[in-house]
Tab-separated table of C-alpha atoms in Angstrom:
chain	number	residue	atom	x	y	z
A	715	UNK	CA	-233.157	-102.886	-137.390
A	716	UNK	CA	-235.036	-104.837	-134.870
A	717	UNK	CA	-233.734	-107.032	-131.669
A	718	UNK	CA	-235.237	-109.698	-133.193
A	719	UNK	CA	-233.432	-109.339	-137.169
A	720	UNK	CA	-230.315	-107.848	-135.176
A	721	UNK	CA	-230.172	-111.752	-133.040
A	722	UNK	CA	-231.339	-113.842	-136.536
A	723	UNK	CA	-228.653	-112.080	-138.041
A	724	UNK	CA	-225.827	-113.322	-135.230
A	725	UNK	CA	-227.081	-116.546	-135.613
A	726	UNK	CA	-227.585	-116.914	-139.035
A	727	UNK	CA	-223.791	-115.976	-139.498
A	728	UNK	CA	-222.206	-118.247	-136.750
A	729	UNK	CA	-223.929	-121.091	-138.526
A	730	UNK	CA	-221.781	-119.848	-141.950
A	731	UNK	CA	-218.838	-120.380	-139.509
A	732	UNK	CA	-218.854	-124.083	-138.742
A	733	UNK	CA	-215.380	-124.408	-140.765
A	734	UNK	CA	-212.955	-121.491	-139.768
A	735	UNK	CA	-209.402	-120.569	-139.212
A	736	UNK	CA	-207.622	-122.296	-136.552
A	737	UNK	CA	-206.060	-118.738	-135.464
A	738	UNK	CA	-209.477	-118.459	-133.781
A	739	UNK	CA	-209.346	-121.700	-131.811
A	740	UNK	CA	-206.967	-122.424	-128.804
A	741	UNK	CA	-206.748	-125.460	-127.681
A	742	UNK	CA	-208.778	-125.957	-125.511
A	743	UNK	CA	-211.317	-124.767	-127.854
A	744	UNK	CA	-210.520	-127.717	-130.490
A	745	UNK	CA	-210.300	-130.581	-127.536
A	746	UNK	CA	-213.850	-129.701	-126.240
A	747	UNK	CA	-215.215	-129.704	-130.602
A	748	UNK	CA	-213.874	-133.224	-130.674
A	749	UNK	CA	-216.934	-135.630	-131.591
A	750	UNK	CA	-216.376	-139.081	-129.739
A	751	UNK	CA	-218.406	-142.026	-130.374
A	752	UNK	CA	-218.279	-145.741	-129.882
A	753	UNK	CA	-218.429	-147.610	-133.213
A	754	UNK	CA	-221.539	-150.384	-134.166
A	755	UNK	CA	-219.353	-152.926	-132.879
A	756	UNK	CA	-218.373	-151.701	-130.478
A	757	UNK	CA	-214.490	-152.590	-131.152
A	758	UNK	CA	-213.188	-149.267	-131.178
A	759	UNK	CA	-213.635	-145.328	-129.986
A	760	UNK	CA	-213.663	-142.983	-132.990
A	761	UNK	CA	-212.401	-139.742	-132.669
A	762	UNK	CA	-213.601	-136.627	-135.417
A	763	UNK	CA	-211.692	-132.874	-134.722
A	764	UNK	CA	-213.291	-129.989	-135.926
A	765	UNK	CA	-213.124	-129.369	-139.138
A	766	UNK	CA	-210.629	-126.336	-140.062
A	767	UNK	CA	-210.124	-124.180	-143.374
A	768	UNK	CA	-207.393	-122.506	-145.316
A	769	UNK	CA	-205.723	-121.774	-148.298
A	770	UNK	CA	-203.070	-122.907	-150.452
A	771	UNK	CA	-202.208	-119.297	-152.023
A	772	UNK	CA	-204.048	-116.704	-150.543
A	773	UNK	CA	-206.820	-116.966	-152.826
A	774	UNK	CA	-210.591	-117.717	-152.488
A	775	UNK	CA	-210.125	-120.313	-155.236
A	776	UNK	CA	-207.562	-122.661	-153.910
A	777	UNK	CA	-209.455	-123.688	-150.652
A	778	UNK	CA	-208.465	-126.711	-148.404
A	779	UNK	CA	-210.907	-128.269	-145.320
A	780	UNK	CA	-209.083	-130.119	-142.625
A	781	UNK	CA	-210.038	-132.039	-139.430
A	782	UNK	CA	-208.132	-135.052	-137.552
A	783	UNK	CA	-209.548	-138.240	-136.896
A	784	UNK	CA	-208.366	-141.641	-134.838
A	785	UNK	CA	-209.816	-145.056	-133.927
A	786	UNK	CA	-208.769	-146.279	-131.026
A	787	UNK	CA	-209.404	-149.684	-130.884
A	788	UNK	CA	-211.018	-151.172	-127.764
A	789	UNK	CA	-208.231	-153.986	-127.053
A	790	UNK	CA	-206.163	-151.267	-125.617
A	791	UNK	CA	-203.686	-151.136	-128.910
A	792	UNK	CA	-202.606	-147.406	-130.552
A	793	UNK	CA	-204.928	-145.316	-131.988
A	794	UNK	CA	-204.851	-145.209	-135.516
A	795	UNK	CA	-204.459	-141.024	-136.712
A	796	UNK	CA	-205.695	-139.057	-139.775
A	797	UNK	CA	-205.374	-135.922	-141.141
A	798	UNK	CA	-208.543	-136.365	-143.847
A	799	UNK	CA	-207.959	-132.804	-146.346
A	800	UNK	CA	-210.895	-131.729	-149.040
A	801	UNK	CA	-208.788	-129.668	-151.093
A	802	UNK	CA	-211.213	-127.097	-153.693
A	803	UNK	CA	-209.496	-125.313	-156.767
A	804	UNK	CA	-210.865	-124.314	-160.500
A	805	UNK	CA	-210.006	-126.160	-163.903
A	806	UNK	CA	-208.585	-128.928	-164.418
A	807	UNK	CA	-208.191	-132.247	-161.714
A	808	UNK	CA	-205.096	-132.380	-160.512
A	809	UNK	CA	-205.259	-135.339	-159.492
A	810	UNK	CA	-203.351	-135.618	-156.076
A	811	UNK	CA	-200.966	-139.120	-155.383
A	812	UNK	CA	-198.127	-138.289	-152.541
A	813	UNK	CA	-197.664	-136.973	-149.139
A	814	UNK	CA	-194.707	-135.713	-147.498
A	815	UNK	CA	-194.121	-135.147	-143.775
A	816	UNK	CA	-192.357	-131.849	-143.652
A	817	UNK	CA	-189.613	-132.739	-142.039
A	818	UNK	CA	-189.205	-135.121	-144.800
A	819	UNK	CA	-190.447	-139.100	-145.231
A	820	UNK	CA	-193.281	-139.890	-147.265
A	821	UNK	CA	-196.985	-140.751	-145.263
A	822	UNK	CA	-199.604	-142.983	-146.537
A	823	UNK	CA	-202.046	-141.369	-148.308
A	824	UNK	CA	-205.554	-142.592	-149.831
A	825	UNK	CA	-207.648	-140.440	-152.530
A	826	UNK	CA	-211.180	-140.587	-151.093
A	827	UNK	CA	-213.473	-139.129	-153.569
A	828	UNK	CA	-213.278	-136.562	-156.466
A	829	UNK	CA	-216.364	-134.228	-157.403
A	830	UNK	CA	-216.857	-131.364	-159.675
A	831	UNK	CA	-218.721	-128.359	-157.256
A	832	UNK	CA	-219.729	-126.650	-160.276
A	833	UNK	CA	-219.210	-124.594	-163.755
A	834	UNK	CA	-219.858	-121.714	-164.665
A	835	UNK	CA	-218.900	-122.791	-168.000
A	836	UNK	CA	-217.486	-125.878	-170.134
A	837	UNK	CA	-214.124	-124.598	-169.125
A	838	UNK	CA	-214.210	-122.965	-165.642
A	839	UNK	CA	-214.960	-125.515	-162.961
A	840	UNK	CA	-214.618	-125.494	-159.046
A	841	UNK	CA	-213.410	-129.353	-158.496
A	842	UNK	CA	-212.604	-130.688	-155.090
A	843	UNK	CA	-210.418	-134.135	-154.168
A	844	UNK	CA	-211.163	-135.913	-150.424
A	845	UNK	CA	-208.008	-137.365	-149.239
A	846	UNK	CA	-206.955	-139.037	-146.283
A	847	UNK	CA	-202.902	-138.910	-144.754
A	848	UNK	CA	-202.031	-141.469	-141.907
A	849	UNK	CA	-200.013	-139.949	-138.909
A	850	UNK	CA	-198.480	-141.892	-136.851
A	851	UNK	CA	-199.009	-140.831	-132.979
A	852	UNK	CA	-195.028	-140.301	-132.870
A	853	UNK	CA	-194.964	-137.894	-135.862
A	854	UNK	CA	-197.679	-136.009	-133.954
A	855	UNK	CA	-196.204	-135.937	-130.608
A	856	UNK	CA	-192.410	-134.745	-132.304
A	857	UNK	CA	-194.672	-131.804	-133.539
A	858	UNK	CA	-196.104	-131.029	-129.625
A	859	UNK	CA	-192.345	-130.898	-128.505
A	860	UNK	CA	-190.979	-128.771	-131.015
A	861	UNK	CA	-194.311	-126.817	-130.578
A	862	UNK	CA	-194.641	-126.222	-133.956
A	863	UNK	CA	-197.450	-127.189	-136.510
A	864	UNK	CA	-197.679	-130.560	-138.875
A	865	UNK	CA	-196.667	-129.456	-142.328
A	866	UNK	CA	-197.912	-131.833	-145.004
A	867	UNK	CA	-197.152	-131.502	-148.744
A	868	UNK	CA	-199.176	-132.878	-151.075
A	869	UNK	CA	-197.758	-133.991	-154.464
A	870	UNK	CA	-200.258	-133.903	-157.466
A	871	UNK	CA	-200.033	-135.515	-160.781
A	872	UNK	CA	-200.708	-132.502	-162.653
A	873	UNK	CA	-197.310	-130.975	-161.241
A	874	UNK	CA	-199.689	-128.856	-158.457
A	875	UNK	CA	-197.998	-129.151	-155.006
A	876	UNK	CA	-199.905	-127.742	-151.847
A	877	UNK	CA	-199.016	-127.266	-148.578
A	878	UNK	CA	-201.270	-128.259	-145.653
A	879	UNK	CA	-200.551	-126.662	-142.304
A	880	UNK	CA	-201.828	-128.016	-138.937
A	881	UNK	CA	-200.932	-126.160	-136.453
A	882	UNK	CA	-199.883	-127.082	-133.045
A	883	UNK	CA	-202.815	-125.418	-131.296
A	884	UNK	CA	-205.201	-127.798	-133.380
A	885	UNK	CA	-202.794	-130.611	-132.582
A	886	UNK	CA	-202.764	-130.131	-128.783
A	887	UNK	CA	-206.301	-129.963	-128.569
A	888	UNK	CA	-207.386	-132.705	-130.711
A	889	UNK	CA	-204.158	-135.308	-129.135
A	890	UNK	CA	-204.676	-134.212	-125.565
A	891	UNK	CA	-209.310	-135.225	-126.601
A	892	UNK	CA	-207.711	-138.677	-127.483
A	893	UNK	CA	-205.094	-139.325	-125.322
A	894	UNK	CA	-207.040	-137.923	-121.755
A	895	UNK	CA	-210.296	-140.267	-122.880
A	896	UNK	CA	-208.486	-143.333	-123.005
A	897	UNK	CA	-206.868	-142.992	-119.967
């Protein structure tokens, strides 16, 4: 194979890898992915983390997508946090209506969209659901001390209960983006 197919090849798959595993991020890693932009009006900083990937059980099928967000308004006030999850699985909707912090109490949650993926027949269907969690800044910053990741469970209508793990690397870097910009 040439140089040339041998270099498209390397850059053809780290473009497949814009979502990945935080086990390959440190950090410092996540705090320098962090997107920051003013908003229209100017009233606020918004903050987007890079998006992250796992699973729910092991399987290719039962997919989740991750990243943190925050608006931090420009009147000096606490940033508002999110943990925003697009959670893939096959069959039926599930239909997803509670979150629980970890270490118990239940987080306000907001169903964003729902979409069907695709079939590969009338039955078998890849469907994903776009939610959104609200974090407060202290249930983020108990998680730094303890140095351990933010464990969310999410509670669907269909009985389905998954397990969303943050952990603390992603955390650090993403809090330490926010909190170091404003000052």
């Amino acid at each position: 194979m040439s140089k040339f197919a041998i270099g498209l090849a390397a850059i053809l798959l780290a473009g497949c890898s814009a979502t990945t595993s935080i086990t390959q991020k440190s950090a410092s890693e996540v705090r320098q992915a962090v997107a920051i932009q003013i908003t229209a009006d100017e009233s606020a900083t918004e903050y987007s983390g890079p998006p992250m990937q796992g699973t729910t059980d092991g399987s290719a099928y039962n997919l989740y997508y991750y990243k943190m967000r925050a608006l931090a308004p420009s009147d000096g006030t606490s940033p508002q946090y999110l943990l925003q999850i697009d959670i893939t699985y096959r069959e039926n909707w599930r239909n997803y209506e509670k979150a629980i912090l970890g270490s118990g109490g239940q987080l306000e949650f907001s169903q964003l969209n729902r979409k069907t993926l695709n079939c590969a027949s009338t039955n078998s269907c890849m469907l994903e659901e776009t939610l959104e969690v609200a974090l407060s800044e202290d249930q983020i910053t108990d998680a730094l001390k303890r140095r351990d990741k933010l464990r969310v469970k999410l509670y669907a209508k269909s009985g389905h209960r998954s397990v969303i793990d943050v952990p603390s690397s992603y955390l650090m870097g993403f809090y330490s983006a926010v909190v170091n910009r404003q000052g």
